[in-house]
Coordinates of C-alpha atoms and ligand atoms in Angstrom, one line a residue:
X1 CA -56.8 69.5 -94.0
X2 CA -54.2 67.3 -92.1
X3 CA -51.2 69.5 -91.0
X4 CA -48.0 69.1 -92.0
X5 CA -46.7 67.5 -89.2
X6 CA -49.7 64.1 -90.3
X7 CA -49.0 64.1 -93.8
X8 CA -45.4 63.6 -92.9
X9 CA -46.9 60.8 -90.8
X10 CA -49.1 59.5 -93.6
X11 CA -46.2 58.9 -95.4
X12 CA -44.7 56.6 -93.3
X13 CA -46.0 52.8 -93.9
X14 CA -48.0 51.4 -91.2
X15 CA -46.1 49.0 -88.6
X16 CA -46.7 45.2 -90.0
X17 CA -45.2 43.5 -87.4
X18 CA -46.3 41.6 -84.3
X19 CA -48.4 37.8 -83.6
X20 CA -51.5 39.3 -85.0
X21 CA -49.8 40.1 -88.7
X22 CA -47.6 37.6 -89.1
X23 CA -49.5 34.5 -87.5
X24 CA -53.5 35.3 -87.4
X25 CA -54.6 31.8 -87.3
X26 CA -52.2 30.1 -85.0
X27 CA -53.9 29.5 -81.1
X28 CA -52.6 30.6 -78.2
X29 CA -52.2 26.8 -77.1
X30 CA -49.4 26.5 -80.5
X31 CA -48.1 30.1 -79.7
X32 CA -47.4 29.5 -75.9
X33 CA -46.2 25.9 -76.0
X34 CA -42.2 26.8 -76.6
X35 CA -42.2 22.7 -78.7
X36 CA -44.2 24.7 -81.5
X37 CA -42.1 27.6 -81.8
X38 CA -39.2 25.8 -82.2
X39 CA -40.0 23.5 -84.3
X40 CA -42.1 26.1 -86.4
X41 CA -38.5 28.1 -86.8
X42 CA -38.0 29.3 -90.2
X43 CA -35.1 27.9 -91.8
X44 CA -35.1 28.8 -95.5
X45 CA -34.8 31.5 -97.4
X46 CA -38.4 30.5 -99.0
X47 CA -39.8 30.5 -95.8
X48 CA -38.9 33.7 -94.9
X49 CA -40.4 35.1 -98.2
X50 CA -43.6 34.0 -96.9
X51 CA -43.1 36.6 -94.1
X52 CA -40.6 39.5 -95.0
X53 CA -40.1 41.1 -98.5
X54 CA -36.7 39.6 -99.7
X55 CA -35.0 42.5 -103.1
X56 CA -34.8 39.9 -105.9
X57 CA -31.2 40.5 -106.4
X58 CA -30.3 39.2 -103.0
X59 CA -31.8 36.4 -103.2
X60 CA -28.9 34.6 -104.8
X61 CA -26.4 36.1 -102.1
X62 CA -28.5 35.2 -99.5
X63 CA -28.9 31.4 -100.7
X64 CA -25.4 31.4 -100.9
X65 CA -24.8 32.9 -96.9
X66 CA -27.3 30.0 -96.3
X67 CA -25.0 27.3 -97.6
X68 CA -22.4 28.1 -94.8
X69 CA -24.2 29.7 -91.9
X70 CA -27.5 28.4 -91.1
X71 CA -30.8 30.7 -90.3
X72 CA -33.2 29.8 -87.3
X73 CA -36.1 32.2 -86.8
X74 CA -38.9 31.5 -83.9
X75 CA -42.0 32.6 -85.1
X76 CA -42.5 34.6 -81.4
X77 CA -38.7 36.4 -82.9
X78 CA -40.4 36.8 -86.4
X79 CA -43.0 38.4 -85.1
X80 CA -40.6 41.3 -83.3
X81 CA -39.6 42.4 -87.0
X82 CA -41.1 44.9 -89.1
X83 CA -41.7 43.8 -91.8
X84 CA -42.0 47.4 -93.7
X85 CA -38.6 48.2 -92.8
X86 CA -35.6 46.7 -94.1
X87 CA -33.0 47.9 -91.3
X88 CA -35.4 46.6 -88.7
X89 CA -33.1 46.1 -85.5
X90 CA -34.3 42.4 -85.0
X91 CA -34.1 41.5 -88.5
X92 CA -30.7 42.8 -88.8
X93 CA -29.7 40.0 -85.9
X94 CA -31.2 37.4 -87.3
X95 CA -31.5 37.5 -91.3
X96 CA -28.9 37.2 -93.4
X97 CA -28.7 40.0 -95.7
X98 CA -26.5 40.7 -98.7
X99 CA -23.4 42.6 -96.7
X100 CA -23.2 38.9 -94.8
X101 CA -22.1 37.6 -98.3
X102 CA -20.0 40.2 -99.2
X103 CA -17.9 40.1 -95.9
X104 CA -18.0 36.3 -95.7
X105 CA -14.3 35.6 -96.3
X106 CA -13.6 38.2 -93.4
X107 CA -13.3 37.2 -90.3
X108 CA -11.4 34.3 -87.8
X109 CA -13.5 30.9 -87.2
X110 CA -12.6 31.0 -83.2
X111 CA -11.4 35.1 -82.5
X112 CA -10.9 34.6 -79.0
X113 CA -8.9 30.9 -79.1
X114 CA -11.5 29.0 -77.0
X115 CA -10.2 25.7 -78.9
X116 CA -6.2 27.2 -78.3
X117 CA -7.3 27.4 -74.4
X118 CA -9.0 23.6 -74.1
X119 CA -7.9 21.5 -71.6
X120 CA -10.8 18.9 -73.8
X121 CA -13.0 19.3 -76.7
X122 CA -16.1 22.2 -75.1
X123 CA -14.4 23.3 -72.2
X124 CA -12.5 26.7 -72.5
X125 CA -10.7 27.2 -69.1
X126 CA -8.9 31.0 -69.8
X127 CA -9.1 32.1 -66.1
X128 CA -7.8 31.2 -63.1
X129 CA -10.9 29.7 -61.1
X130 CA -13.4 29.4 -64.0
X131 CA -14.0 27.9 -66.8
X132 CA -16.4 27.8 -69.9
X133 CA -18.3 24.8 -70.9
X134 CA -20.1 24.4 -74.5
X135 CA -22.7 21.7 -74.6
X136 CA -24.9 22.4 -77.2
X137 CA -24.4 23.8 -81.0
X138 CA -28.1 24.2 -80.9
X139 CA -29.9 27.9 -80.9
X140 CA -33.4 29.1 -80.9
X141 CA -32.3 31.8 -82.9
X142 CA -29.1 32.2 -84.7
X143 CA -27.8 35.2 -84.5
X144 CA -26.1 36.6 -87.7
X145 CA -22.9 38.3 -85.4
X146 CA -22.3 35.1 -82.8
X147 CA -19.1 35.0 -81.4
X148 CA -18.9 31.1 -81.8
X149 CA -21.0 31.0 -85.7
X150 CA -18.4 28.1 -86.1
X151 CA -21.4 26.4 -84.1
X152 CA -23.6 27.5 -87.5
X153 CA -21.8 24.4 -89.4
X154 CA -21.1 21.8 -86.4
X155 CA -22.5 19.0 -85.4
X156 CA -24.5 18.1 -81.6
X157 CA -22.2 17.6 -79.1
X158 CA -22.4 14.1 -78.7
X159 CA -23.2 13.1 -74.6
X160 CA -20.1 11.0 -73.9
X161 CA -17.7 14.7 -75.2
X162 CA -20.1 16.5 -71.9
X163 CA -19.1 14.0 -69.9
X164 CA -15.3 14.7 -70.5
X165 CA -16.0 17.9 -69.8
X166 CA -17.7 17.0 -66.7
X167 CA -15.0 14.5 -65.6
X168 CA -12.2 17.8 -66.1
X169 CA -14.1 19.8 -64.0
X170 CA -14.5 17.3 -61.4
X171 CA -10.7 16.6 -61.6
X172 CA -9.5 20.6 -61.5
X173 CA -10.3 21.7 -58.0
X174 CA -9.2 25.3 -58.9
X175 CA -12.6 25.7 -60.6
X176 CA -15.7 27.4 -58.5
X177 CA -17.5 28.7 -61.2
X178 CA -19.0 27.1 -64.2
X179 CA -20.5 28.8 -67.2
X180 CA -22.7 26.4 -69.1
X181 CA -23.8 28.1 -72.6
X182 CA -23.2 26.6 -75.9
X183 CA -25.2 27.2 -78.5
X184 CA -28.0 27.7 -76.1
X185 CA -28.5 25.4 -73.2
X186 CA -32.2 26.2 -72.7
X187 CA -32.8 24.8 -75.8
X188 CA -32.4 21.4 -74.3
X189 CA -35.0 18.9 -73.4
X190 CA -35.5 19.5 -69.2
X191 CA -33.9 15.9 -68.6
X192 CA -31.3 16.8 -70.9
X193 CA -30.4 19.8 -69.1
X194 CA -30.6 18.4 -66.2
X195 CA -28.0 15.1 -66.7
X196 CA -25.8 18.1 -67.1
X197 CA -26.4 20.3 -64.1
X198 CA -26.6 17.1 -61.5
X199 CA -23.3 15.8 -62.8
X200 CA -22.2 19.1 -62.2
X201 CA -23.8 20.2 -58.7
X202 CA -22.1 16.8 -57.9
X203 CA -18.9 18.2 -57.8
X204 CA -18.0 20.1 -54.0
X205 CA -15.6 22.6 -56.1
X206 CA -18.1 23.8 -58.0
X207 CA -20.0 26.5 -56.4
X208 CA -21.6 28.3 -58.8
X209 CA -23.0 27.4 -61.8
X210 CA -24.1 30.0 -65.1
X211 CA -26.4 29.1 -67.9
X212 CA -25.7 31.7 -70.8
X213 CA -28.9 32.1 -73.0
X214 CA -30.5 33.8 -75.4
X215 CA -33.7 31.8 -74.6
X216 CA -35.6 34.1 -72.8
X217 CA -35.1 36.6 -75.7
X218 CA -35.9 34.7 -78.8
X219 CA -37.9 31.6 -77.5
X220 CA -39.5 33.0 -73.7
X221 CA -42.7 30.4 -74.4
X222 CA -40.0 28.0 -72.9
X223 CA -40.0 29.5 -69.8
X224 CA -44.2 28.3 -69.7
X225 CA -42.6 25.1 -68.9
X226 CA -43.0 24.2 -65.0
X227 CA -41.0 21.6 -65.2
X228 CA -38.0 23.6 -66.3
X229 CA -38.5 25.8 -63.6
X230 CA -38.3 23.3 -61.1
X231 CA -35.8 21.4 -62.6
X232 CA -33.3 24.6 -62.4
X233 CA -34.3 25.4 -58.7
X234 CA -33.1 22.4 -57.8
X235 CA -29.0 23.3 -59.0
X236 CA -28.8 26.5 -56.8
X237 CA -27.0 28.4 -56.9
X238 CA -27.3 29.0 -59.8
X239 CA -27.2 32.2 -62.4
X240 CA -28.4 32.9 -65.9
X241 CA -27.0 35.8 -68.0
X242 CA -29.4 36.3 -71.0
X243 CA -28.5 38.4 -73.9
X244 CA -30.5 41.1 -74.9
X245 CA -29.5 44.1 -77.6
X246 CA -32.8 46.1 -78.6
X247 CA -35.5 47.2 -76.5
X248 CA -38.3 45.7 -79.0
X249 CA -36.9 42.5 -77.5
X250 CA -38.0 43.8 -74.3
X251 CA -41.6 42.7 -74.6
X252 CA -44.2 41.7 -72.2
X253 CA -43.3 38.2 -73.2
X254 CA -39.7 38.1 -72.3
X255 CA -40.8 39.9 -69.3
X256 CA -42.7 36.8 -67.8
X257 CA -39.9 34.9 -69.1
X258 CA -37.5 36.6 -67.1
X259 CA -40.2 36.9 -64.1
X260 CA -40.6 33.4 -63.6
X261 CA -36.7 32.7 -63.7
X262 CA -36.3 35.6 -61.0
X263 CA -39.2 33.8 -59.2
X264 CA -37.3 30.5 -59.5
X265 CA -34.4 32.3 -57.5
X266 CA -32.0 32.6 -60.3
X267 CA -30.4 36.0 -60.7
X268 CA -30.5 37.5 -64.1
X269 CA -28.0 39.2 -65.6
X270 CA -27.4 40.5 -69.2
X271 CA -24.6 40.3 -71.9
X272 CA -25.2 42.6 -75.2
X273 CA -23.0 42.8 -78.2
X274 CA -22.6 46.1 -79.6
X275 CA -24.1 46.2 -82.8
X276 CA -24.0 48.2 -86.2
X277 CA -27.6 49.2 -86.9
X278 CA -29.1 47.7 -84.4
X279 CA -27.9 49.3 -80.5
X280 CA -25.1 51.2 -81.8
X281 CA -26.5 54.3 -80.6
X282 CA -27.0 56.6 -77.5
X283 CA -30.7 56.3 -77.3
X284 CA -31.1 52.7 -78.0
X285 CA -29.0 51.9 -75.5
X286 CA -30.6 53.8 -73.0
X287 CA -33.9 52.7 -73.7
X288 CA -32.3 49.1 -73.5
X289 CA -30.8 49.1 -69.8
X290 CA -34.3 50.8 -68.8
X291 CA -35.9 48.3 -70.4
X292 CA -33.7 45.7 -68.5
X293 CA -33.9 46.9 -64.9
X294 CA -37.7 47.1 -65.4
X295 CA -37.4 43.2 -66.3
X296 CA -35.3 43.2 -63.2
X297 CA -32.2 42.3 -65.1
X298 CA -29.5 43.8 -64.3
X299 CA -26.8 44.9 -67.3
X300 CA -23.6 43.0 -66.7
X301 CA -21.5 43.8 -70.0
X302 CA -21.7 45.5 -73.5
X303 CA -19.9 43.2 -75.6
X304 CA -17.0 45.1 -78.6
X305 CA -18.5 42.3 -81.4
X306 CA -15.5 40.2 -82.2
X307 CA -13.9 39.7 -85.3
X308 CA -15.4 36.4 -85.8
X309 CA -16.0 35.6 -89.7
X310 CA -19.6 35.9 -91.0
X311 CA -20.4 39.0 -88.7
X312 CA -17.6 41.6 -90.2
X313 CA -21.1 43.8 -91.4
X314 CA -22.2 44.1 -87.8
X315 CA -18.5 45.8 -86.0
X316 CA -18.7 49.0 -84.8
X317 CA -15.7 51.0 -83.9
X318 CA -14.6 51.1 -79.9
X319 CA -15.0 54.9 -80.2
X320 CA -18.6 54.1 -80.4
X321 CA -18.9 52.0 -77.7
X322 CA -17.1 54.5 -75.8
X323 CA -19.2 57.4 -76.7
X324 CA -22.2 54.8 -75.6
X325 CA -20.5 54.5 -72.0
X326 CA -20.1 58.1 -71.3
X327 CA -23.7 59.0 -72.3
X328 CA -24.7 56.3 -69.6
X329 CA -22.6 56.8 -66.9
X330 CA -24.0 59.5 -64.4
X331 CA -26.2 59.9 -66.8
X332 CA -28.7 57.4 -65.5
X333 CA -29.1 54.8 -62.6
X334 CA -25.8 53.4 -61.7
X335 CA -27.7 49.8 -61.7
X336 CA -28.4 50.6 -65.5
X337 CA -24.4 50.2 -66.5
X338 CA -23.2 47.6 -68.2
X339 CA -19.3 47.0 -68.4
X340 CA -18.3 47.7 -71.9
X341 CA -15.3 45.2 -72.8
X342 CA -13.3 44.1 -75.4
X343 CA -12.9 40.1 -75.4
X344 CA -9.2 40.2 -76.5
X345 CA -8.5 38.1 -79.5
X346 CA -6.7 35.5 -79.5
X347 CA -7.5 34.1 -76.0
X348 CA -6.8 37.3 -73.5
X349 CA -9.6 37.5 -71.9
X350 CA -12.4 40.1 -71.6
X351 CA -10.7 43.9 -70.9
X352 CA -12.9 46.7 -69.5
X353 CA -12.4 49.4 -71.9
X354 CA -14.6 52.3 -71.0
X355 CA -14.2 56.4 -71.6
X356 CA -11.4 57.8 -68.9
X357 CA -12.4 59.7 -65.6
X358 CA -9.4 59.7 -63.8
X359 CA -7.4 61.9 -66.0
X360 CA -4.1 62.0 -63.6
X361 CA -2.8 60.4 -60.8
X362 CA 0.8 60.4 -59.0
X363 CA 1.0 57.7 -56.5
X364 CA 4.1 59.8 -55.0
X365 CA 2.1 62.9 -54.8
X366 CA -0.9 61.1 -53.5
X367 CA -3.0 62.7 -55.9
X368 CA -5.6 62.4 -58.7
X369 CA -7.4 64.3 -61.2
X370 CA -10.6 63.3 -62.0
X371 CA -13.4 64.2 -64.3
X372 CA -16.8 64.3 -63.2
X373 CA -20.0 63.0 -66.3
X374 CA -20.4 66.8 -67.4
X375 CA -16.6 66.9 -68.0
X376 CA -16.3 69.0 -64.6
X377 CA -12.4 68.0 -63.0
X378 CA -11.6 67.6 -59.6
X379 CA -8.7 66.8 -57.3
X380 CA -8.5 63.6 -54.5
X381 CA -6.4 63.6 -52.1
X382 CA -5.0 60.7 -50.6
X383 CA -4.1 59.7 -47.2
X384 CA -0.3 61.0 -45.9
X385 CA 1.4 59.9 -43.0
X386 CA 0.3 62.2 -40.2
X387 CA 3.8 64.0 -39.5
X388 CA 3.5 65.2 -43.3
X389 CA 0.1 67.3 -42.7
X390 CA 1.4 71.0 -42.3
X391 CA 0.3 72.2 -38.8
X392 CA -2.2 74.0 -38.1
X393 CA -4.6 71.8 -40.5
X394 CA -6.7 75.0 -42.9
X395 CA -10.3 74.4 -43.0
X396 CA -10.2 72.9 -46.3
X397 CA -11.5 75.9 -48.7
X398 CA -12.3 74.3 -52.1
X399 CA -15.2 72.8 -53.2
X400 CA -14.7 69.4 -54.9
X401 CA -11.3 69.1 -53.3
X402 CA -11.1 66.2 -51.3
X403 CA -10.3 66.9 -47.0
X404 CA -6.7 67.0 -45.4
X405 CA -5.4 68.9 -48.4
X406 CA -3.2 71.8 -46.3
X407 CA -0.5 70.1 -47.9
X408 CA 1.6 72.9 -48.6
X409 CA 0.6 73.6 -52.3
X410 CA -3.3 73.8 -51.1
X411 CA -3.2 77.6 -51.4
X412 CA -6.7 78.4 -52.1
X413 CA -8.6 78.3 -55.3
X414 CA -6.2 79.2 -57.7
X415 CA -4.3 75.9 -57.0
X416 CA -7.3 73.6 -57.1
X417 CA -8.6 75.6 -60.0
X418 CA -5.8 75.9 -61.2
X419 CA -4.4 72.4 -61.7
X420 CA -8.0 71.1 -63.0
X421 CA -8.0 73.6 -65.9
X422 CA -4.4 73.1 -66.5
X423 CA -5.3 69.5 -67.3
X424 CA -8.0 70.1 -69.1
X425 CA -6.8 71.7 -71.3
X426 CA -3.9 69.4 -71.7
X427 CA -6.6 66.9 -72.9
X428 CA -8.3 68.9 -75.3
X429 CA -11.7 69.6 -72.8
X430 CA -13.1 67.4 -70.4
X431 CA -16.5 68.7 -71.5
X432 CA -18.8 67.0 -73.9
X433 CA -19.7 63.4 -74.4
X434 CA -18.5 62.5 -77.6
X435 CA -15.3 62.9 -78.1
X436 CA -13.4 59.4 -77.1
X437 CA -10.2 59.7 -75.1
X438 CA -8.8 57.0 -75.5
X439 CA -5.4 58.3 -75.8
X440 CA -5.5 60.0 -73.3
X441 CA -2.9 58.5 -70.4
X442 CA -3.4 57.5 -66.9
X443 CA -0.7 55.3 -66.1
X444 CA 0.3 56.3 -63.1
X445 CA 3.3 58.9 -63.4
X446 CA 5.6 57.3 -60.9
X447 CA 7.8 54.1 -62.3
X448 CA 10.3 54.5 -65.9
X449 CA 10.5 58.1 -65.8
X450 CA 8.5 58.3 -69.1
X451 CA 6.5 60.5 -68.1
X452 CA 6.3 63.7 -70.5
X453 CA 6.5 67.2 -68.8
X454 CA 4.2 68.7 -70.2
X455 CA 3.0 71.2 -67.5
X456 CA -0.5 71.1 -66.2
X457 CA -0.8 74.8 -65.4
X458 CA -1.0 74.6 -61.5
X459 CA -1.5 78.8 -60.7
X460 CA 0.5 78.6 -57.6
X461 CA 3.6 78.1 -60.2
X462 CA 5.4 75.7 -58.6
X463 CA 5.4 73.9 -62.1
X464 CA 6.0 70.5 -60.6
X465 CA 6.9 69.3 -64.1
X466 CA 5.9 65.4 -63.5
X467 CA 3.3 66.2 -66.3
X468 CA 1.0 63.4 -67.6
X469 CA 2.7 60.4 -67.4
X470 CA 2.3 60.2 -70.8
X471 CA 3.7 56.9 -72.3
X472 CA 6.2 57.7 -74.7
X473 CA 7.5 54.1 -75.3
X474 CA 5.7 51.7 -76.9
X475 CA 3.5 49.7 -74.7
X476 CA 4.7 46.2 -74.3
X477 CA 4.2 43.8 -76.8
X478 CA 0.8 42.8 -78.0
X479 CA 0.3 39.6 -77.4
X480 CA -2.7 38.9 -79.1
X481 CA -3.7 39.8 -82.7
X482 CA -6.6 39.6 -85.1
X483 CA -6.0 37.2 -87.9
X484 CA -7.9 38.6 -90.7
X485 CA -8.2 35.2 -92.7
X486 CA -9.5 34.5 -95.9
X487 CA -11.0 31.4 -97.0
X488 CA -11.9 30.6 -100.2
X489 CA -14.1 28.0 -100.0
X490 CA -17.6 28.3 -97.8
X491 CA -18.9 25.1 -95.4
X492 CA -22.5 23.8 -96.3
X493 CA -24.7 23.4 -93.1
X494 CA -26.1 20.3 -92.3
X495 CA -29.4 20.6 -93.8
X496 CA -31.5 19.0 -91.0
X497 CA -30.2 21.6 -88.5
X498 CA -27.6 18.9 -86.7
X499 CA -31.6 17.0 -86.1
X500 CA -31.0 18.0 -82.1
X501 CA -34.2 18.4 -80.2
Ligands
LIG601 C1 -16.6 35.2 -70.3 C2 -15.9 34.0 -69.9 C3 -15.9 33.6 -68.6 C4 -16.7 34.3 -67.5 O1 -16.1 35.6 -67.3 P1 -16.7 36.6 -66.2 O2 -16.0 37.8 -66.4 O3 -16.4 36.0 -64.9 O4 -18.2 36.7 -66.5 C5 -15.2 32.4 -68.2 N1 -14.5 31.8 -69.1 C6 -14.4 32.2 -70.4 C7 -13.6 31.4 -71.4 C8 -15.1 33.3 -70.8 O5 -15.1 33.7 -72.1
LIG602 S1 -28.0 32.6 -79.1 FE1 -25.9 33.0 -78.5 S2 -24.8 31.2 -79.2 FE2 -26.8 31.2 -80.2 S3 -26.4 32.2 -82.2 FE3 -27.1 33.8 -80.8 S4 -25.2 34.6 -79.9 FE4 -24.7 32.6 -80.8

């Protein structure tokens, strides 16, 4: 008799997923050559009923999601799915499903202003010595939550608008750093590509160039090109970020992908978006970065999902993402933390958001208090000029105090202990990981005089009443908002895909 524990397992339905389910009869010559999985992407709603079982009454919704933002599946990304379950991670990025349609009108076309910040049609130049350059509308896999799903409805970028783009780079000196993405550069013929990157290396400003791409996640058999390969080495130096969000995409596949890039001297680096249902949790996202830095690929940022139209379903809050952060950090390797930011609507660039560890700090005091990954709280010291150090100098007799602090108030434990637990409780615990702080203040104290006395319990009593620095004013003016538009009437795709490749 099975025990309990099995026939809880029986129930489950088998895994139907992987090459071997969804493709028995294709070779391995058709599965590795990258020109077959692209052109053997599933497009249609039809299609995909051939592979995945689609509820009959979404099957209008979806059709109609179709009309306005187009689907591209690889077979190798296909395959990644399970086809038994219906919240599957990968399906959820890459198969419209009803909530698309219901959320459709939700949403801005271009959330972070790339076409309010173009010096020429594709280039987005928001920063001071870099710029952004969009050369293809083309994907291997479209991804339902893309920041730039306006691509979804556009047409190829015609070669003579990359060459303006080209040309500004070539006459804006101030840029050093290009980031080629699109759409997906990789998905370009090699020669294609390479027009691209020569015109590019030509230029003596330009010292390092970026591919963005989501290649070796959804399409890796391109990678089985040598010609690419050498064709890249040749641009150096040059850097790909790729763009992995589940750690099913981290399969032995995308491994090699990444391998040979790494073996073609490119550094790799990864961009994820934070996603409902799919890495919106603690344990996912663990099992992601591990998954990276055994690829060698090294987490760069965690993406806040933008409020771009067409992917309202897949937000999360920024408490989440928070929550994410502090279960990382300390947590695991420091190589395995991405920078979690916000990219701010409207053009303001990306902002590091991230849970707070340095819970006070006084620039006139020369002091900080900080909170350690298990919510512990210490004080930092900084340097004084030397006449201030009391004479003779104490052997310094806290732990987790930082040195030279016989400055006077240093009095033993009960100060150091003293002015930690005052704080902490002034913040409602520095323990646990899941409550988000993100009210709590750090500007530093010193400037308007704003800052709220609100004691912080220092046991030597000297109650030195510069508090928090809690904000009490407003901060300044926001200078970037959401638009939360509403359009009536939906965009149909170009039914040949925008016939690229
Ligand atoms: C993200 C981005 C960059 C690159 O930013 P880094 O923080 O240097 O990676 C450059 N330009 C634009 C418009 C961007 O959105
Ligand atoms: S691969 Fe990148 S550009 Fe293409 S659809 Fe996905 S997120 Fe957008």
């Amino acid at each position: 008799m099975p025990s309990e524990s099995e026939s809880e397992h029986d129930k489950k339905p088998p895994q139907c997923k992987g090459r071997a389910y969804y493709f028995p009869n294709v070779t391995d010559e058709e599965w590795n050559d990258w020109h077959w999985q692209f052109r053997n992407r599933v497009t249609s709603l039809e299609e995909l009923a051939r592979f995945l079982p689609i509820p009959a009454a979404e099957w209008d919704l979806r059709k109609q999601v179709l009309k306005d933002f187009r689907m591209g599946i690889t077979p190798y990304y296909l395959s990644l799915i399970d086809a038994n379950d219906p919240d599957d991670p990968i399906l959820r990025q890459a198969v419209p499903i009803a909530d698309e349609y219901h959320y459709r009108a939700i949403g801005d076309e271009d959330p972070l202003g790339e076409e309010n910040f173009s010096p020429v049609p594709g280039i987005t130049h928001r920063y001071p010595d870099r710029c952004l350059m969009v050369i293809s509308n083309s994907c291997a896999v479209y991804c339902r939550y893309c920041t730039r799903k306006r691509i979804m409805y556009e047409d190829a970028v015609p070669d003579f608008e990359i060459d303006r783009m080209v040309d500004y780079i070539a006459r804006t000196p101030v840029i050093r750093d290009v980031v080629v993405s699109g759409g997906d550069p990789l998905t370009y013929a090699t020669q294609k590509l390479e027009r691209v990157l020569s015109k590019l290396r030509a230029i003596p400003h330009v010292e390092i160039i970026r591919i963005g791409s989501r290649v070796p996640v959804s399409l890796p058999q391109r990678m089985n090109d040598p010609e690419l390969l050498e064709m890249l080495e040749k641009y150096h130096p040059l850097w790909i970020n790729v763009h992995f969000n589940h750690p099913n995409e981290c399969t032995p596949e995308a491994a090699k992908a990444c391998d040979k890039l790494l073996r073609a001297g490119i550094p790799l680096n990864n961009q994820s978006v934070l996603l409902k249902g799919v890495n919106d949790d603690l344990v996912t996202m663990k099992a992601l970065v591990h998954g990276l830095l055994k690829m060698r690929v090294r987490p760069y940022y965690l993406y806040q999902c933008d409020p771009v139209r067409g992917s309202e379903h897949m937000r999360t809050t920024i408490a989440k993402g928070i929550e994410i952060m502090e279960g990382l950090r300390g947590h695991t390797s420091g190589l395995a933390q991405p920078m979690y930011v916000i990219d701010a609507p409207g053009g303001g660039g990306k902002i590091p958001v991230g849970p707070q560890y340095m819970l006070y700090y006084s620039p006139k005091e020369g002091r900080a208090i900080l909170r350690n990954y298990k919510g512990k709280v210490y004080e930092y010291l900084e340097p004084r000029p030397l006449e201030s150090y009391p004479v003779p100098v104490e052997e310094p007799a806290l732990v987790g105090r930082s040195n030279g602090n016989g400055n006077g108030h240093a009095n033993g434990n009960g100060c150091g202990n003293g002015a930690a637990n005052g704080n902490g409780a002034t913040f409602g615990g520095c323990g646990g990981i899941s409550a988000p702080r993100f009210d709590v203040p750090v500007t530093p104290a010193r400037s308007n005089g704003n800052g709220r006395s609100n004691g912080n319990g220092r046991s030597n009593g000297n109650g030195n009443g510069n508090g928090n620095g809690r904000a009490e004013s407003e901060p300044s003016a926001v200078v970037g908002k959401s638009r939360w538009a509403r359009r009536r009437s939906t965009r149909v795709v170009n039914k040949d895909g925008n016939g690229k490749e």
